[in-house]
mmCIF file with all atom_site columns, C-alpha atoms and ligand atoms in Angstrom:
data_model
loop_
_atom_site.group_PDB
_atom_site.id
_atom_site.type_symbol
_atom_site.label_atom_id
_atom_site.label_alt_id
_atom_site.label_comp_id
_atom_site.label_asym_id
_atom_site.label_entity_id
_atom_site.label_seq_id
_atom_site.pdbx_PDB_ins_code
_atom_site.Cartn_x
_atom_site.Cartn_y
_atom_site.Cartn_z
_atom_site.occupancy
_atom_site.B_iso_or_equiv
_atom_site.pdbx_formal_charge
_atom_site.auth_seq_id
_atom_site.auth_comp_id
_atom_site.auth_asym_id
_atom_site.auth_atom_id
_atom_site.pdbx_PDB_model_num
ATOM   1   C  CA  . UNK A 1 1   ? -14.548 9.825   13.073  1.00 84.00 ? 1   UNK A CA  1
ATOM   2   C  CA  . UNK A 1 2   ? -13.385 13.340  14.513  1.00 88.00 ? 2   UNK A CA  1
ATOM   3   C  CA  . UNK A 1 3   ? -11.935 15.656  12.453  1.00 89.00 ? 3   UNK A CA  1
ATOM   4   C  CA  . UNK A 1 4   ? -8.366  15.217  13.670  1.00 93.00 ? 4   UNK A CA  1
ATOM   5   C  CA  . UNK A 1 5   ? -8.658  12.366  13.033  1.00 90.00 ? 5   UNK A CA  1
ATOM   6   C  CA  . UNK A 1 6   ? -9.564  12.400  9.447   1.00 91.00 ? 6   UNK A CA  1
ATOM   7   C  CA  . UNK A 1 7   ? -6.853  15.391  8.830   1.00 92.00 ? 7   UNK A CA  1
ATOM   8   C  CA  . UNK A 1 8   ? -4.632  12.568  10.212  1.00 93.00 ? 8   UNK A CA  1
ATOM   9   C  CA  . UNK A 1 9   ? -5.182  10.063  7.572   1.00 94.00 ? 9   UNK A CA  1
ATOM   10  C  CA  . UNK A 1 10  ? -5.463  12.607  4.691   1.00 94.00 ? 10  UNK A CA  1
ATOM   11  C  CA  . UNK A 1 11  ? -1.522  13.513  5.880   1.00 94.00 ? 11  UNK A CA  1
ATOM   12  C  CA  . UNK A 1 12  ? -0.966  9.727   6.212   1.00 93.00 ? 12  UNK A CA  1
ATOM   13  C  CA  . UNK A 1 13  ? -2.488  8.746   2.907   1.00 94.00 ? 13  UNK A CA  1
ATOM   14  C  CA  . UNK A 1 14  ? -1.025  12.113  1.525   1.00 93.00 ? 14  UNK A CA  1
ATOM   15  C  CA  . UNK A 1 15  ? 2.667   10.773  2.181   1.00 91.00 ? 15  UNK A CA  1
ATOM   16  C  CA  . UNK A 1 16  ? 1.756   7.734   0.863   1.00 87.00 ? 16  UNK A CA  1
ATOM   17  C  CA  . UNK A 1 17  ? 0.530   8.256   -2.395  1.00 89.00 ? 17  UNK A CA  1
ATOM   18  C  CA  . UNK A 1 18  ? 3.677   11.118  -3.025  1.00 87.00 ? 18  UNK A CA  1
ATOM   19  C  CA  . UNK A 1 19  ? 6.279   8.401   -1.611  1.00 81.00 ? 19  UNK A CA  1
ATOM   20  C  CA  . UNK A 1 20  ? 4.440   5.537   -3.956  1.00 77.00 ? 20  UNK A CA  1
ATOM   21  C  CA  . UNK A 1 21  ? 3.643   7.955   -6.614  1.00 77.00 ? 21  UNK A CA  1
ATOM   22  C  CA  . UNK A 1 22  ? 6.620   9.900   -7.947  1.00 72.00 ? 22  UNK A CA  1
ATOM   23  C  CA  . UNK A 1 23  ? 8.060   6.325   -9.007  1.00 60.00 ? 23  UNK A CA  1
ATOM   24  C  CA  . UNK A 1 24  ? 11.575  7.699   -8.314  1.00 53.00 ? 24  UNK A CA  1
ATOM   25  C  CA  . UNK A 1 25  ? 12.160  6.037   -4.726  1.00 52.00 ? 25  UNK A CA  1
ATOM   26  C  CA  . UNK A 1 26  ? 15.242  3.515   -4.218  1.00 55.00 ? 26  UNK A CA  1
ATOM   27  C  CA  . UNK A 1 27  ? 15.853  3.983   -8.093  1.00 56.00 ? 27  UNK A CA  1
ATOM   28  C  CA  . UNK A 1 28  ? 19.761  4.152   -6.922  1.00 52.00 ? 28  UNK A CA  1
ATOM   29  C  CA  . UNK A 1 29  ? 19.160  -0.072  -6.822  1.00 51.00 ? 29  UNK A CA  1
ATOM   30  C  CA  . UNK A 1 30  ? 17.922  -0.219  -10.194 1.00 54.00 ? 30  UNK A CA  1
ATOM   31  C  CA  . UNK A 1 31  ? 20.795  1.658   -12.232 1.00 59.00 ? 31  UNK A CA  1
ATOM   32  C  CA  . UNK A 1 32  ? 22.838  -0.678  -13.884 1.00 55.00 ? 32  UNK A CA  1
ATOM   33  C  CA  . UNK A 1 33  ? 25.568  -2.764  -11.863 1.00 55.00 ? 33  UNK A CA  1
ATOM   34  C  CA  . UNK A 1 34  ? 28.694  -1.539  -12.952 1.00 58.00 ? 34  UNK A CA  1
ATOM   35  C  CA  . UNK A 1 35  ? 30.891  -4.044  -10.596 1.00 59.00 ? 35  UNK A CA  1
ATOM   36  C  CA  . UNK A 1 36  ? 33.000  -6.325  -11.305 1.00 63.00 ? 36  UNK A CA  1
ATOM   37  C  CA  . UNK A 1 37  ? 32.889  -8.388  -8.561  1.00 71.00 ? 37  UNK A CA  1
ATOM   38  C  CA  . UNK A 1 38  ? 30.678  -11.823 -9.072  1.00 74.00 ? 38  UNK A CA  1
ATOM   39  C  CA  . UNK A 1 39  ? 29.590  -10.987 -5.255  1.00 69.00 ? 39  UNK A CA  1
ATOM   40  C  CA  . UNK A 1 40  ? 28.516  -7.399  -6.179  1.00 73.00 ? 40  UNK A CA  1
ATOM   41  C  CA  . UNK A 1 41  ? 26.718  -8.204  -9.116  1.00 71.00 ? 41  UNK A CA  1
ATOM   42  C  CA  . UNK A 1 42  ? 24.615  -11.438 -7.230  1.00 69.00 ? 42  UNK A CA  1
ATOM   43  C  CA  . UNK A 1 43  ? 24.198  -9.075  -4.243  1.00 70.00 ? 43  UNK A CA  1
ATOM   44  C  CA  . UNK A 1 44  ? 22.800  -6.171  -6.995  1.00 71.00 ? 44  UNK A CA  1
ATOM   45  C  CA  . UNK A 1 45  ? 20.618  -8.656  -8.782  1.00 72.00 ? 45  UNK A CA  1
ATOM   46  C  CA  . UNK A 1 46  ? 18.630  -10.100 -5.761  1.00 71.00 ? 46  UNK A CA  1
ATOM   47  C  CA  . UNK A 1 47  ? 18.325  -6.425  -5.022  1.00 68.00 ? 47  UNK A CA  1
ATOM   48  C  CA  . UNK A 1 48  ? 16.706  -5.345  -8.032  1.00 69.00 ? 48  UNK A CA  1
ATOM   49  C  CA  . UNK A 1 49  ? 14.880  -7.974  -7.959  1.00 69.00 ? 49  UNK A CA  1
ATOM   50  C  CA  . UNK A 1 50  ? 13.080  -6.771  -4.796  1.00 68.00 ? 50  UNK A CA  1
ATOM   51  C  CA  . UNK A 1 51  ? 12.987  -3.624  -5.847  1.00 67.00 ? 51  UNK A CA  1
ATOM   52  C  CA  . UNK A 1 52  ? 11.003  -4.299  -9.224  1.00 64.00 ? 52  UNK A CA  1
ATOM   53  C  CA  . UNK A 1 53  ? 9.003   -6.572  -7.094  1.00 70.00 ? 53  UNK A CA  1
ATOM   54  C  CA  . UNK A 1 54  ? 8.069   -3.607  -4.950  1.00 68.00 ? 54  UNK A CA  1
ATOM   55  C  CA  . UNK A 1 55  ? 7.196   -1.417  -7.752  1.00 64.00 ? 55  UNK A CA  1
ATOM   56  C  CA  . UNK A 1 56  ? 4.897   -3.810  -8.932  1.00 66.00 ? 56  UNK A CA  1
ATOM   57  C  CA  . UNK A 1 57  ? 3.139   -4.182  -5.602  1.00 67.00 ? 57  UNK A CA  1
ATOM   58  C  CA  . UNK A 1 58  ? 3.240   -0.070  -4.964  1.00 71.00 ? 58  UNK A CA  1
ATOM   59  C  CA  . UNK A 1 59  ? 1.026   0.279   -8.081  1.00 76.00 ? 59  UNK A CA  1
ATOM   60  C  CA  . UNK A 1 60  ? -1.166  -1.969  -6.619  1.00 81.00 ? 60  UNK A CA  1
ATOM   61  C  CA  . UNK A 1 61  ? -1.065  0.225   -3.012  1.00 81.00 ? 61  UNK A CA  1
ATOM   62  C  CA  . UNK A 1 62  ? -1.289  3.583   -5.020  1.00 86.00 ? 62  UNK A CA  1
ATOM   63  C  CA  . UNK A 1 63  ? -4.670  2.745   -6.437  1.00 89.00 ? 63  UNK A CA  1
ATOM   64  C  CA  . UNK A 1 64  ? -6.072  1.452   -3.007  1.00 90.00 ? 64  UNK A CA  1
ATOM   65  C  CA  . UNK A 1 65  ? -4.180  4.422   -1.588  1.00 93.00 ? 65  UNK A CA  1
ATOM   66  C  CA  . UNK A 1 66  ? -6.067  7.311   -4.098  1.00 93.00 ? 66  UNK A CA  1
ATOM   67  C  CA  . UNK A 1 67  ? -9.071  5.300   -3.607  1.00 94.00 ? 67  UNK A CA  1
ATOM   68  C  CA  . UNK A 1 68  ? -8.892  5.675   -0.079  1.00 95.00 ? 68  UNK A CA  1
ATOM   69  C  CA  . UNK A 1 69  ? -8.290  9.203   -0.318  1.00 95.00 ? 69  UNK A CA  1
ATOM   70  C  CA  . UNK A 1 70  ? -11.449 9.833   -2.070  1.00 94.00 ? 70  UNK A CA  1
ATOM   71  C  CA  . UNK A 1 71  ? -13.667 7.769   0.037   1.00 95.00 ? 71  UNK A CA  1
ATOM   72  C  CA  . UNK A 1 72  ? -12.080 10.326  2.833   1.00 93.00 ? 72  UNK A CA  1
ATOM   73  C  CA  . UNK A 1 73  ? -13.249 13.418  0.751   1.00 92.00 ? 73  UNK A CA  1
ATOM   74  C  CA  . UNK A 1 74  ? -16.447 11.873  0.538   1.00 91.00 ? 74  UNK A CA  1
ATOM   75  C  CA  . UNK A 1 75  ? -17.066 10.677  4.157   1.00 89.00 ? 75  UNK A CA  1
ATOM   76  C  CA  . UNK A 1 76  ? -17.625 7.130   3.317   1.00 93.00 ? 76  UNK A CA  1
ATOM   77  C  CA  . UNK A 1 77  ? -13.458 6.250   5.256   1.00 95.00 ? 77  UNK A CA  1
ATOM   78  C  CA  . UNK A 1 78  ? -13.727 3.860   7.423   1.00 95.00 ? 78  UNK A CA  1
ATOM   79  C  CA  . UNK A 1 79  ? -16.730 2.364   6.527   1.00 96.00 ? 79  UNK A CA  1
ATOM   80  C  CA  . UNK A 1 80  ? -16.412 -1.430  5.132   1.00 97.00 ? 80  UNK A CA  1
ATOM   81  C  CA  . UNK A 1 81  ? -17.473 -1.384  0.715   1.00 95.00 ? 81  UNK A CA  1
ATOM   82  C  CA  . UNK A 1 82  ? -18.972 -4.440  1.157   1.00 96.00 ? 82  UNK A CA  1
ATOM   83  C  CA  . UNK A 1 83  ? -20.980 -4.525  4.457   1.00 98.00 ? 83  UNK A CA  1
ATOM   84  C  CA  . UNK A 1 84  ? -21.589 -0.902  5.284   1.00 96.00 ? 84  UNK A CA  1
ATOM   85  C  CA  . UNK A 1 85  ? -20.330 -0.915  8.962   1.00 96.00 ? 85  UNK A CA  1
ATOM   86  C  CA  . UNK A 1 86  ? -17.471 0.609   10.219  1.00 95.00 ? 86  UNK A CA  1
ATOM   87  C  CA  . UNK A 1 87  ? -13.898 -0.405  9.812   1.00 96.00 ? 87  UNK A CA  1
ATOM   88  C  CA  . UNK A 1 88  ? -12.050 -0.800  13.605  1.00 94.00 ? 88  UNK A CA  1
ATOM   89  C  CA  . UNK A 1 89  ? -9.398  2.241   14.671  1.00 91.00 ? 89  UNK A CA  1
ATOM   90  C  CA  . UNK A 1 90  ? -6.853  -0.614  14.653  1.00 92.00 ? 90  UNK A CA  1
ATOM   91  C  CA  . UNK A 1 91  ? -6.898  -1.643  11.284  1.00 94.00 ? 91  UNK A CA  1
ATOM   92  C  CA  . UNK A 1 92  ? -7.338  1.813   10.065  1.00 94.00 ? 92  UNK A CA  1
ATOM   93  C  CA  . UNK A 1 93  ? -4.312  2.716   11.867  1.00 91.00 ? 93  UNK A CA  1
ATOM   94  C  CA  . UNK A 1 94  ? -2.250  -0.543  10.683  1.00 91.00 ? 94  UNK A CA  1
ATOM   95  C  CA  . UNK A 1 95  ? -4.017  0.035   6.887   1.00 91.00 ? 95  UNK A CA  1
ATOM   96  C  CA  . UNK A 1 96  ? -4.980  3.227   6.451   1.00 93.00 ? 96  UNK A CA  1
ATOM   97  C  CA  . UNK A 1 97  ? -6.424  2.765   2.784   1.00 93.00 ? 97  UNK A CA  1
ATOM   98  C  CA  . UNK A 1 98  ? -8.017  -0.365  3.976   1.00 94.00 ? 98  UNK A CA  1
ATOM   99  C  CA  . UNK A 1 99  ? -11.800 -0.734  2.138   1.00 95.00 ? 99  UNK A CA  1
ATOM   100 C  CA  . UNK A 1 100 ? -12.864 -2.867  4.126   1.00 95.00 ? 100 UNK A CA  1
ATOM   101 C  CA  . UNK A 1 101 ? -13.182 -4.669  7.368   1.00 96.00 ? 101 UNK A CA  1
ATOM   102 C  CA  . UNK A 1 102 ? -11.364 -7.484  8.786   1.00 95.00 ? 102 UNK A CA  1
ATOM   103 C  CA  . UNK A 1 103 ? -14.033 -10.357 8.644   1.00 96.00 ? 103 UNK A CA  1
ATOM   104 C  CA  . UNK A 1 104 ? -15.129 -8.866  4.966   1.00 96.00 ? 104 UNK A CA  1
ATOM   105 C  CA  . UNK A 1 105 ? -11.386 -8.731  3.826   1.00 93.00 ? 105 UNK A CA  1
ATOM   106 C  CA  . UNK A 1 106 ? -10.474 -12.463 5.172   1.00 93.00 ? 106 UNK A CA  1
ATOM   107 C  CA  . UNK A 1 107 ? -13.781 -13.607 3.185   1.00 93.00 ? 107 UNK A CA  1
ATOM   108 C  CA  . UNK A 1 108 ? -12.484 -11.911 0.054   1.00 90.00 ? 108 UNK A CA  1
ATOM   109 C  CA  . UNK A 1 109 ? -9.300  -13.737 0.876   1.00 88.00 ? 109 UNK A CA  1
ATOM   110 C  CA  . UNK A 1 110 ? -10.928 -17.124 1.194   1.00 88.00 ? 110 UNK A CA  1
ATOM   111 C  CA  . UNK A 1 111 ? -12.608 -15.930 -2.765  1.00 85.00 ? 111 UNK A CA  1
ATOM   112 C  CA  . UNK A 1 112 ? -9.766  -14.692 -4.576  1.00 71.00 ? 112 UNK A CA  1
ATOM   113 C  CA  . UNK A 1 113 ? -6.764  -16.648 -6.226  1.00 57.00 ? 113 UNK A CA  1
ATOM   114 C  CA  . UNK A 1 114 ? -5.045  -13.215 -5.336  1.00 53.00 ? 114 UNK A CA  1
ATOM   115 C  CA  . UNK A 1 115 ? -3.906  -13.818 -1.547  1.00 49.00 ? 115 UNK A CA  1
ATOM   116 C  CA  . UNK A 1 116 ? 0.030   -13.764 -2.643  1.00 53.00 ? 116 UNK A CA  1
ATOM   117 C  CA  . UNK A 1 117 ? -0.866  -9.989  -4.101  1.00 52.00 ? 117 UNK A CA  1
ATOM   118 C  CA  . UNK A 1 118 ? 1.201   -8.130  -1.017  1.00 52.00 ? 118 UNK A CA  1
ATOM   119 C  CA  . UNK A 1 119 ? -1.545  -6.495  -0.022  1.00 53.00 ? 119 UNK A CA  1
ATOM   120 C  CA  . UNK A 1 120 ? -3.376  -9.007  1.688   1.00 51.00 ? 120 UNK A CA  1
ATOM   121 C  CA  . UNK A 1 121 ? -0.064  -9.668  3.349   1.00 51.00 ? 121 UNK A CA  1
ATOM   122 C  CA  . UNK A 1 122 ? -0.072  -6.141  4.650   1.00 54.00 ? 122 UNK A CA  1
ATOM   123 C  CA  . UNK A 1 123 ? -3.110  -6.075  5.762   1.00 52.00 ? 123 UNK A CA  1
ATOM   124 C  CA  . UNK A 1 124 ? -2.897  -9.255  7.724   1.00 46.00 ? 124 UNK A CA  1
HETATM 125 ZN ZN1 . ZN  B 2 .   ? -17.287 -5.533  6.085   1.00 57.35 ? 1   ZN  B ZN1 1
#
């Protein structure tokens, strides 16, 4: 991996972890609905609904995320946990904080009870 191209993921993963981690973003949607409408308060519900859902699925992303970010300041980015070899430009690009590679992530997939987690939806 060349060096611009590390710099670029340290800005990517950067971004990432500040827009995941100050746990401020889209809190507009979860202040209390003060409408009176039966519309507006369905419409507000479904949305907060979402957005707690996301929360709950960022904290998941901000660990792999910081995790990633260390690997990078280590030199082990890119390269698969579990087999050692090295993770394809693609799905670095489409999952930047992915640990590992494609064949080793499916076979987790096929392992774990966890495949409705959001991340393995992301990194399909
Ligand atoms: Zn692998």
């Amino acid at each position: 991996m060349t060096k611009t191209e590390i710099n670029m993921f340290q800005m990517v993963l950067k971004n990432r972890e500040t827009q995941w981690g100050n746990g401020n973003w889209n809190r507009e949607a979860l202040a209390i609905d003060t409408g009176t409408d039966d519309l507006d308060r369905i419409e507000h519900a479904s949305i907060r609904d979402s957005v707690i859902g996301g929360l709950e699925r960022n904290s998941g992303w901000l660990r792999e995320v910081r995790s990633a970010r260390h690997r990078l300041a280590s030199r082990e980015f890119g390269i698969c946990v579990a087999c050692d070899e090295d993770i394809s430009p693609q799905r670095l690009t489409a999952v930047p904080w992915a640990a590992r590679c494609m064949g080793c992530q499916e076979a987790l997939e096929r392992e774990t009870t966890e495949t409705e987690s959001g991340l393995s939806l992301l990194a399909a």
